[in-house]
Short mmCIF file of N, CA and C and ligand atoms in Angstrom, two decimals:
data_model
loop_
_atom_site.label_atom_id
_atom_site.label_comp_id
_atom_site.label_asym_id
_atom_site.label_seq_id
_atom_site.Cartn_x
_atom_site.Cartn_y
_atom_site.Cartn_z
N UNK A 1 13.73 -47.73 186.18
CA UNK A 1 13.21 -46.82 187.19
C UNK A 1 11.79 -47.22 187.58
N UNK A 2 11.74 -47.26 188.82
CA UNK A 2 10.35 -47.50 189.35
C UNK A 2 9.42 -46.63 189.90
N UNK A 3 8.15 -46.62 190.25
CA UNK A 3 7.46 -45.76 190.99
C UNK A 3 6.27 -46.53 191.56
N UNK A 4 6.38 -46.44 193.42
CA UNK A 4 5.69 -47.46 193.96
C UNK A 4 4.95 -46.04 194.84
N UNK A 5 3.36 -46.41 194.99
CA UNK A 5 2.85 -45.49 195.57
C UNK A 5 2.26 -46.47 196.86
N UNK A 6 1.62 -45.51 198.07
CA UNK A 6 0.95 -46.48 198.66
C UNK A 6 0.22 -45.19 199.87
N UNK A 7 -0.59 -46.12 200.40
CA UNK A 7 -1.54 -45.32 201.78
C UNK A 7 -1.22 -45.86 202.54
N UNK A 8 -1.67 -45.12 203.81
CA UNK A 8 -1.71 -45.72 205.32
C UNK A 8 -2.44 -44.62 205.67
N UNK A 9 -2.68 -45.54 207.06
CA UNK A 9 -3.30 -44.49 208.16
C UNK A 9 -2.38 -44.24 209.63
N UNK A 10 -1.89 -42.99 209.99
CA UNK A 10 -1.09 -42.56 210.84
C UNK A 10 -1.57 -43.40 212.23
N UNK A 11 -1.41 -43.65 213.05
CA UNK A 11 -1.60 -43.83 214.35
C UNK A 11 -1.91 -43.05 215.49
N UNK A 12 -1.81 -41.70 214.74
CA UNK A 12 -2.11 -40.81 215.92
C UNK A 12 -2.54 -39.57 214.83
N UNK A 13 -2.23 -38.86 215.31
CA UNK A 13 -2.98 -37.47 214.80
C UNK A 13 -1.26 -36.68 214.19
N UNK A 14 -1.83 -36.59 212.57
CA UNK A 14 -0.57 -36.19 211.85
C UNK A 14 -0.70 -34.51 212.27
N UNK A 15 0.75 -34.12 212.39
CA UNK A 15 1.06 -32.52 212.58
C UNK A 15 2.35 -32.60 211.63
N UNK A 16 2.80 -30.93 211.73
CA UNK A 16 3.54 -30.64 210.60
C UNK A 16 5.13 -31.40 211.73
N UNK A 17 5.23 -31.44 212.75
CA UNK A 17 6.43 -31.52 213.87
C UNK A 17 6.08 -33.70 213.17
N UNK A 18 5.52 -34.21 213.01
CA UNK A 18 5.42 -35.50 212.68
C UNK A 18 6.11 -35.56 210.95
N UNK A 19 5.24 -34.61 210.40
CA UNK A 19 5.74 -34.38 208.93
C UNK A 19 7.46 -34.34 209.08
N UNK A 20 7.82 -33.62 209.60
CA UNK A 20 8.91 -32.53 209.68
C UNK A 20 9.95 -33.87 210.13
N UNK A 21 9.33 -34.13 211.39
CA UNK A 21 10.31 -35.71 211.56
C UNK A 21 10.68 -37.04 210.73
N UNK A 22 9.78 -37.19 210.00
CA UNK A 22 9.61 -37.70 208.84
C UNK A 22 10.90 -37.79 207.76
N UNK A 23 10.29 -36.60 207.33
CA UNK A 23 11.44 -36.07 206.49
C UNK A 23 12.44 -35.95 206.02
N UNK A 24 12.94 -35.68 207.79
CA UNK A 24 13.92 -35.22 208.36
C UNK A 24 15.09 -36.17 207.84
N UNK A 25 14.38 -37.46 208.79
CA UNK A 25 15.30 -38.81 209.04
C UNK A 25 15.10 -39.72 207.44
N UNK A 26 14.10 -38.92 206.42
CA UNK A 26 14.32 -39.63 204.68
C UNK A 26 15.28 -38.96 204.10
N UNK A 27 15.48 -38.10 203.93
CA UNK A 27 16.41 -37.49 202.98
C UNK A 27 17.80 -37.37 203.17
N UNK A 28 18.70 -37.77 203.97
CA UNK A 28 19.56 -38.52 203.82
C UNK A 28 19.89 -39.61 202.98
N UNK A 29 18.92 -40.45 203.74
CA UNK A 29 18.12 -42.30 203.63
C UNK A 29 18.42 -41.87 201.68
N UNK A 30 16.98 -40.85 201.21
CA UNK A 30 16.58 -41.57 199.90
C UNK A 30 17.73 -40.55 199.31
N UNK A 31 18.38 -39.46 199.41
CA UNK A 31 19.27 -38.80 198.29
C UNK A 31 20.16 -40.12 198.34
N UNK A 32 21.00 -40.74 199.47
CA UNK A 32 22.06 -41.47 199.41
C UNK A 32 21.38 -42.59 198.30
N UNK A 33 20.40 -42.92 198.47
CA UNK A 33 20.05 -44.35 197.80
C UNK A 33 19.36 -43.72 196.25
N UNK A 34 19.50 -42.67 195.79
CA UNK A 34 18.84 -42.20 194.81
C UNK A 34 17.09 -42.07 194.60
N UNK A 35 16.77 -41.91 195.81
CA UNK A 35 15.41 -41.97 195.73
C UNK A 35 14.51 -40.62 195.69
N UNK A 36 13.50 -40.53 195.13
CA UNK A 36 12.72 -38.79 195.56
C UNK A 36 11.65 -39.34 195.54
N UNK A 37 10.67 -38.21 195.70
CA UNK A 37 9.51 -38.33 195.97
C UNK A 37 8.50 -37.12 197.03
N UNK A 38 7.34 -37.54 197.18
CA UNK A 38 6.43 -36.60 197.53
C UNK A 38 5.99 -37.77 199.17
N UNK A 39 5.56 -37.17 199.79
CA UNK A 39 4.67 -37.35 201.18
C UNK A 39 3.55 -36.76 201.35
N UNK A 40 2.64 -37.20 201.12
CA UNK A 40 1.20 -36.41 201.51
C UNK A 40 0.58 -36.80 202.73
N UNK A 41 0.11 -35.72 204.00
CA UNK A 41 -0.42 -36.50 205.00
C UNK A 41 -1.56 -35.02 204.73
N UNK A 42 -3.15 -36.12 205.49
CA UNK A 42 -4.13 -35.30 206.13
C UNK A 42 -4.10 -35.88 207.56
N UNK A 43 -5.29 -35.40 208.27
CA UNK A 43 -5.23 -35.23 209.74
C UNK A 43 -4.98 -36.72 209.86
N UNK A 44 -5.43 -37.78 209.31
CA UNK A 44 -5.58 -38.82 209.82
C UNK A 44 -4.24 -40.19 208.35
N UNK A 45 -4.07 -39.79 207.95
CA UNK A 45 -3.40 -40.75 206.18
C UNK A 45 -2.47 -40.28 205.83
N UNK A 46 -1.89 -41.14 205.02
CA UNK A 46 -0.48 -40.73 204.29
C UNK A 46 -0.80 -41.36 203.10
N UNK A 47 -0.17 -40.32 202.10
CA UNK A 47 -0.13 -40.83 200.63
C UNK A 47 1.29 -40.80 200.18
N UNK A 48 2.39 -41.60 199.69
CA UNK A 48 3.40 -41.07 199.41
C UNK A 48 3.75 -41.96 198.17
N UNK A 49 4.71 -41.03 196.93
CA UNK A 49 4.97 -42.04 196.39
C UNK A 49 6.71 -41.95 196.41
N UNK A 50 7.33 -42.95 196.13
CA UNK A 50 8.73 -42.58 196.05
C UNK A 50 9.41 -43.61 194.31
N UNK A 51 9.90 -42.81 194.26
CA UNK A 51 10.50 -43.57 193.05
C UNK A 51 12.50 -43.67 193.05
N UNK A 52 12.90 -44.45 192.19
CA UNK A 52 13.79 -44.70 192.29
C UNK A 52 14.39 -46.76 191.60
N UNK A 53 15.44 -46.76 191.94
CA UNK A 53 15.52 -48.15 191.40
C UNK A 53 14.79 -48.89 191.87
N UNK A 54 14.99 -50.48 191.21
CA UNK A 54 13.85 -51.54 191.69
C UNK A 54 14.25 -52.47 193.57
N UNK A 55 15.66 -52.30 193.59
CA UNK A 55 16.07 -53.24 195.16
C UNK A 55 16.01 -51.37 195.68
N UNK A 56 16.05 -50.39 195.50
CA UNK A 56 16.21 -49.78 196.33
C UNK A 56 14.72 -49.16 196.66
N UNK A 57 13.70 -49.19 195.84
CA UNK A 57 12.61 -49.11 195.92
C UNK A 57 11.45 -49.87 197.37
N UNK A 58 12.32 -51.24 196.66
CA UNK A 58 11.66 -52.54 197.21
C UNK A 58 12.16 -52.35 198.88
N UNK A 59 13.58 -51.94 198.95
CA UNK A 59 13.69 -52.45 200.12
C UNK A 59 13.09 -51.24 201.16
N UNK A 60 13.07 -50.05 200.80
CA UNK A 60 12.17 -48.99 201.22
C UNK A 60 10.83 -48.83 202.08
N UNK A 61 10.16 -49.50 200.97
CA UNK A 61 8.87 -49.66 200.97
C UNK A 61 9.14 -51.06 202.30
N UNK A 62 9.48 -51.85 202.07
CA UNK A 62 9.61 -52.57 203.44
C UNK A 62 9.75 -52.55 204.50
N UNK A 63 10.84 -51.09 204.50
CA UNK A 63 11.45 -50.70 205.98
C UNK A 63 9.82 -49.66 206.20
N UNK A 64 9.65 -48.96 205.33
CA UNK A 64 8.61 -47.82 205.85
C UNK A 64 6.86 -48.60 205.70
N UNK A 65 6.82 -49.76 205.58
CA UNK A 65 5.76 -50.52 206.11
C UNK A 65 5.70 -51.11 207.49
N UNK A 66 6.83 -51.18 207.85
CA UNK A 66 7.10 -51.71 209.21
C UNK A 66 6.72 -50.72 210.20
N UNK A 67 6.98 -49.79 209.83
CA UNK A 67 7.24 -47.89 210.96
C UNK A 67 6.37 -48.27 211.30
N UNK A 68 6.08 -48.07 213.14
CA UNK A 68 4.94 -48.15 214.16
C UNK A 68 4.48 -46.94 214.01
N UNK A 69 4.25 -45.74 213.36
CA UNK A 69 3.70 -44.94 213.16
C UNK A 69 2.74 -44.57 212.70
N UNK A 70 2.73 -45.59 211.78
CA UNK A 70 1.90 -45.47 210.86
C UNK A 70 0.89 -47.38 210.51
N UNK A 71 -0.34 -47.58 210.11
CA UNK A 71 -0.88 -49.50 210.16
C UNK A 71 -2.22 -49.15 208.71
N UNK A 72 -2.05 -50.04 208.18
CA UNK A 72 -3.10 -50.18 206.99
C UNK A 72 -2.85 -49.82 206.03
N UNK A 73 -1.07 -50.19 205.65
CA UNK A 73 -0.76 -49.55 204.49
C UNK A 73 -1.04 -50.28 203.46
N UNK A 74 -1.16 -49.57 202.58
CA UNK A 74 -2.09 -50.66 201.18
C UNK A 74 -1.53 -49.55 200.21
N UNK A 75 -0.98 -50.89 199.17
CA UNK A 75 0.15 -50.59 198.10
C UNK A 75 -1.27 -50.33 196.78
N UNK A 76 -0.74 -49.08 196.76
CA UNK A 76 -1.68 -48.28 195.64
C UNK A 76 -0.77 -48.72 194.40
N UNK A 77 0.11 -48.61 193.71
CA UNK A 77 0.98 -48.97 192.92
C UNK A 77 2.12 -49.43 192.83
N UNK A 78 2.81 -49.95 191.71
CA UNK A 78 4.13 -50.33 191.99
C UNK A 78 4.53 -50.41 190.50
N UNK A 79 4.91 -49.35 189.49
CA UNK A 79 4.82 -49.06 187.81
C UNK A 79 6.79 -49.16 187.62
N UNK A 80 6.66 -50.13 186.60
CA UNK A 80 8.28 -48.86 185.83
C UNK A 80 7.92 -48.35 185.31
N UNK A 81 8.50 -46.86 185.57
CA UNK A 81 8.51 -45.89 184.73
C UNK A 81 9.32 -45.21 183.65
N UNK A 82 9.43 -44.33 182.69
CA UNK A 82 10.48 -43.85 181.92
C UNK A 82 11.35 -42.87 182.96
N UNK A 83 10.85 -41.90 183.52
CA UNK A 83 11.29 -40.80 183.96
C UNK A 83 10.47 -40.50 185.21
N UNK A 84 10.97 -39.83 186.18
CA UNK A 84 10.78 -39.50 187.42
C UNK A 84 10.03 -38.15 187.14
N UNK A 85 9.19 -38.07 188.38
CA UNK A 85 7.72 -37.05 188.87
C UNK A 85 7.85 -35.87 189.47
N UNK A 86 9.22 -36.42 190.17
CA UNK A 86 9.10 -35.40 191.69
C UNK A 86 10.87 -35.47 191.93
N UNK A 87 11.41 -35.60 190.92
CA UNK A 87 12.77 -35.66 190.75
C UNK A 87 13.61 -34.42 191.35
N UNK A 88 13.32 -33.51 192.08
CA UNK A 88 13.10 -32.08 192.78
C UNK A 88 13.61 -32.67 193.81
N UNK A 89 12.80 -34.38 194.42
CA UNK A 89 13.02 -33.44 195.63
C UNK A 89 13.52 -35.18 196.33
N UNK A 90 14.55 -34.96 197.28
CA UNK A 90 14.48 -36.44 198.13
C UNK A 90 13.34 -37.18 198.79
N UNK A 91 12.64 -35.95 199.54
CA UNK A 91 11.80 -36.65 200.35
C UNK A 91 10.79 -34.95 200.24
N UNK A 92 9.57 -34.23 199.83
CA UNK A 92 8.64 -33.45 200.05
C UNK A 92 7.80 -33.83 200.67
N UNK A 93 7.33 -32.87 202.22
CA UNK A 93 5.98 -33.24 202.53
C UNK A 93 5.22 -32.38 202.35
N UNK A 94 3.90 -32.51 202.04
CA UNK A 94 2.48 -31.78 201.51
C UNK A 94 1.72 -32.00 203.26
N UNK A 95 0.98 -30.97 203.52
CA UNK A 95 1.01 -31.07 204.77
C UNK A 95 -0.51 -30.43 204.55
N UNK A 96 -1.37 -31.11 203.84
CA UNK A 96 -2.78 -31.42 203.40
C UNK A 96 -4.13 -30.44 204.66
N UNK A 97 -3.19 -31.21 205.41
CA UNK A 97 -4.41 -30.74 207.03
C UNK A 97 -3.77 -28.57 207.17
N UNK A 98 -3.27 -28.70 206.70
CA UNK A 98 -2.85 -27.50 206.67
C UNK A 98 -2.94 -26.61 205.56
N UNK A 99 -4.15 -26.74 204.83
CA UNK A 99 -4.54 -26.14 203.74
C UNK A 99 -5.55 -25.16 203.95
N UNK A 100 -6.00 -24.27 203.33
CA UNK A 100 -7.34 -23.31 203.53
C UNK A 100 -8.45 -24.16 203.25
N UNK A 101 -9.35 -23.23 204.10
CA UNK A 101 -10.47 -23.97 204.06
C UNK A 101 -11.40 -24.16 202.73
N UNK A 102 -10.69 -23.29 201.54
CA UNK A 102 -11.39 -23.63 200.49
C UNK A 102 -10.74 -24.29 199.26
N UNK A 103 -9.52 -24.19 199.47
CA UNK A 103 -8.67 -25.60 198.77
C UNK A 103 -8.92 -27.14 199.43
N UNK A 104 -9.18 -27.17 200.80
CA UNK A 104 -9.67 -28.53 201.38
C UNK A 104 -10.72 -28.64 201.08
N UNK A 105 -11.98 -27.65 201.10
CA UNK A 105 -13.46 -28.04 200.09
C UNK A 105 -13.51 -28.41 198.87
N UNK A 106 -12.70 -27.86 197.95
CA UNK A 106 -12.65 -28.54 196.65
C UNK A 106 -11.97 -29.89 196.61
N UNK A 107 -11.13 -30.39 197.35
CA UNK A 107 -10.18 -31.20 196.94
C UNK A 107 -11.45 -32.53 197.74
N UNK A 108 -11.90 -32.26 198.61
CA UNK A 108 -13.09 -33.02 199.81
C UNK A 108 -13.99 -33.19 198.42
N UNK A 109 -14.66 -32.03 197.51
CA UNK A 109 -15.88 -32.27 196.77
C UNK A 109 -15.47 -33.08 195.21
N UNK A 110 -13.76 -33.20 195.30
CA UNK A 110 -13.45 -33.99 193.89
C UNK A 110 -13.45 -35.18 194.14
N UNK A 111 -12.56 -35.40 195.71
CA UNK A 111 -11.92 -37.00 196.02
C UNK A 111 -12.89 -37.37 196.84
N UNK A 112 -13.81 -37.20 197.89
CA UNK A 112 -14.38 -37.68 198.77
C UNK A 112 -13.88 -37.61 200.11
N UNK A 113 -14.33 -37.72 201.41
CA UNK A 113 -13.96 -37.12 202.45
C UNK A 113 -13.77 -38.74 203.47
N UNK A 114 -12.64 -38.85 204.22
CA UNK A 114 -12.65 -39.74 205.16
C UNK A 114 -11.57 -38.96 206.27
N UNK A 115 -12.56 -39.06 207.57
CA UNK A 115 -11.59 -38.35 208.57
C UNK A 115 -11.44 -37.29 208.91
N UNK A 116 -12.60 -36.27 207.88
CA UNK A 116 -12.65 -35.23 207.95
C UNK A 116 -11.69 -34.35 206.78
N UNK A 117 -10.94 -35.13 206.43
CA UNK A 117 -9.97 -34.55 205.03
C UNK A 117 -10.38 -34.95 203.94
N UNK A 118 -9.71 -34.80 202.82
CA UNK A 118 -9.48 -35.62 201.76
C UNK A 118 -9.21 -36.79 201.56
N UNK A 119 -10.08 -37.91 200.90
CA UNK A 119 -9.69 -39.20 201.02
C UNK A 119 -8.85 -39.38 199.93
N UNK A 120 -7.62 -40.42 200.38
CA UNK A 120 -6.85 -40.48 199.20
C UNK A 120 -7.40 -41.77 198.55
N UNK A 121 -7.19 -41.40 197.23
CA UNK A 121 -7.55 -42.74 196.44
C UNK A 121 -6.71 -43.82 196.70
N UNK A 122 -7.54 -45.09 196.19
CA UNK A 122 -6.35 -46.67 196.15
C UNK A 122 -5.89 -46.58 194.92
N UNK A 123 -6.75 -45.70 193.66
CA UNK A 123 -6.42 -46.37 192.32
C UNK A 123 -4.58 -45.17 191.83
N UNK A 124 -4.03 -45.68 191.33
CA UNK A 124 -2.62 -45.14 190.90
C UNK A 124 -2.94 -44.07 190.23
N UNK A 125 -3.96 -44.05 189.10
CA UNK A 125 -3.93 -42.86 188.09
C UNK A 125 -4.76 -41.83 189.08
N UNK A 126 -5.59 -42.26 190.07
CA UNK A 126 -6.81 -40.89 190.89
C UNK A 126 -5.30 -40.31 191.96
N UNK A 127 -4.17 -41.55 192.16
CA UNK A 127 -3.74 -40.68 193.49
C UNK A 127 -2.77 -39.38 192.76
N UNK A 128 -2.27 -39.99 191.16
CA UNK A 128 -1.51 -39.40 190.81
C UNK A 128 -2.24 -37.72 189.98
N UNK A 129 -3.16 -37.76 190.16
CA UNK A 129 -4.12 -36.93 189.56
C UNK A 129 -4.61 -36.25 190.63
N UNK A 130 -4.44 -36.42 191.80
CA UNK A 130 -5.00 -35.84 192.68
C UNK A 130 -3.62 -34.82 193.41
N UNK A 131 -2.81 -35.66 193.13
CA UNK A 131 -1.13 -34.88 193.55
C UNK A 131 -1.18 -34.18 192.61
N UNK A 132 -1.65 -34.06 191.16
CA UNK A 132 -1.37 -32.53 190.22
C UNK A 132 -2.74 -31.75 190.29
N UNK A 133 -3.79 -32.30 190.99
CA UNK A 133 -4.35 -30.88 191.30
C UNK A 133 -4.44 -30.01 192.67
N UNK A 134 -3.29 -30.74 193.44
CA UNK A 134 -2.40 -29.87 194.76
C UNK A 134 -1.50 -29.16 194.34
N UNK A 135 -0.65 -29.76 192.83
CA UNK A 135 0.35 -29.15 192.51
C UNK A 135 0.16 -27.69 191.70
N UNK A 136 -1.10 -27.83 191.23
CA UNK A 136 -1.36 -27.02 190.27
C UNK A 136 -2.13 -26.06 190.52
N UNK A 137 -2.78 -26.25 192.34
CA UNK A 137 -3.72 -25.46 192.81
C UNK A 137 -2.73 -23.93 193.57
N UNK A 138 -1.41 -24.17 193.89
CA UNK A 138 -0.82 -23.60 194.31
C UNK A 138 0.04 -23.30 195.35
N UNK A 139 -0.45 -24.42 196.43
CA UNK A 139 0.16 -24.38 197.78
C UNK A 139 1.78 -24.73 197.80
N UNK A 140 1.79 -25.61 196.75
CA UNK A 140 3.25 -26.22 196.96
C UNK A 140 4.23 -25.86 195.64
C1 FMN B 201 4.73 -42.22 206.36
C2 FMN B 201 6.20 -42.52 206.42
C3 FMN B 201 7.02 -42.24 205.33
C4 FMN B 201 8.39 -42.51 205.37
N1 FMN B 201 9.18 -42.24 204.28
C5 FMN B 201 10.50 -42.54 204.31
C6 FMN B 201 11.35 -42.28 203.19
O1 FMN B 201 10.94 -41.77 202.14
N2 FMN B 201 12.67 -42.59 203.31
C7 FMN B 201 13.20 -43.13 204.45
O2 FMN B 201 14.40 -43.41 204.48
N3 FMN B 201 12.42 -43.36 205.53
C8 FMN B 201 11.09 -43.08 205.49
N4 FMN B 201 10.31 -43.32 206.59
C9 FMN B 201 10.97 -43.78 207.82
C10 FMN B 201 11.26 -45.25 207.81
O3 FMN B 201 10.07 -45.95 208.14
C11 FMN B 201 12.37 -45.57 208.84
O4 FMN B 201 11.97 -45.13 210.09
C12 FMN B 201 13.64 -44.86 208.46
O5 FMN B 201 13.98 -45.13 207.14
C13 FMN B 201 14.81 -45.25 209.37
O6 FMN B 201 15.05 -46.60 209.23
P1 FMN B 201 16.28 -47.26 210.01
O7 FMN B 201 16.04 -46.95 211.46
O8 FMN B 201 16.16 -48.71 209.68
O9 FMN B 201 17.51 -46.61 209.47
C14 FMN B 201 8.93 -43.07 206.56
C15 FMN B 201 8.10 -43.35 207.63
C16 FMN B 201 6.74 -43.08 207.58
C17 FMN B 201 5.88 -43.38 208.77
#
């Protein structure tokens, strides 16, 4: 079992109707291929990680580097793992830009701010640490 994380930056201005499309058209895609995982977007980035086998992982991450939607994706991780994170869910999106204004101040005064949001980290253990203190803060 694998778990490959990574960033980008959207191309346009992320909304929940972008999230939502997203989604939409993965979870088919990753239940059929055994895949789950989380989606994180702020106004401007995407954080997502998906896990699942190693060719079905791989070939994923290929097709969703290509998406004109999204340019500057930079592979935050790529781990085997024992056991799955987010095994819940095919495809979750966290819809970041759509947080209160005082869960986006804390999360701005832990991680640092680019874009006006939350910057997501490059390093694997800050992005995965930063997804359990969204998880744990309450929204999702
Ligand atoms: C930020 C982002 C995340 C995506 N995540 C997934 C995903 O988890 N699963 C998936 O099948 N497609 C995902 N996609 C969409 C793929 O890039 C691609 O459009 C989709 O898989 C359809 O591919 P196809 O037209 O070759 O069937 C994502 C796209 C973007 C921009």
């Amino acid at each position: 079992m694998y778990r490959l994380i990574y960033k980008s930056k959207c191309k346009g201005t992320v909304d929940w109707r972008l999230v939502d499309q997203i989604i939409g058209s993965s979870e088919a895609h990753n239940q059929n291929d055994r895949v789950t995982g989380v989606l994180l977007a702020t106004k401007s980035h995407f954080l997502q990680v998906i896990e699942g086998g190693f060719e079905e992982i791989n070939d994923l991450f290929l097709r969703i580097a290509r998406d004109p939607r999204h340019e500057e994706v930079q592979l935050v991780g790529f781990t085997c793992v024992e056991s799955r994170l987010f095994g819940g869910w095919a495809m979750h999106g966290i819809g970041i830009f759509d947080f209160n204004e005082d869960l986006s101040a804390a999360l701005i005064s832990k991680w640092g701010e680019e874009s006006g949001g939350v910057r997501f980290p490059v390093q694997e253990w800050q992005a995965l640490a930063l997804i359990n203190d969204i998880r744990s803060s309450g929204p999702e």
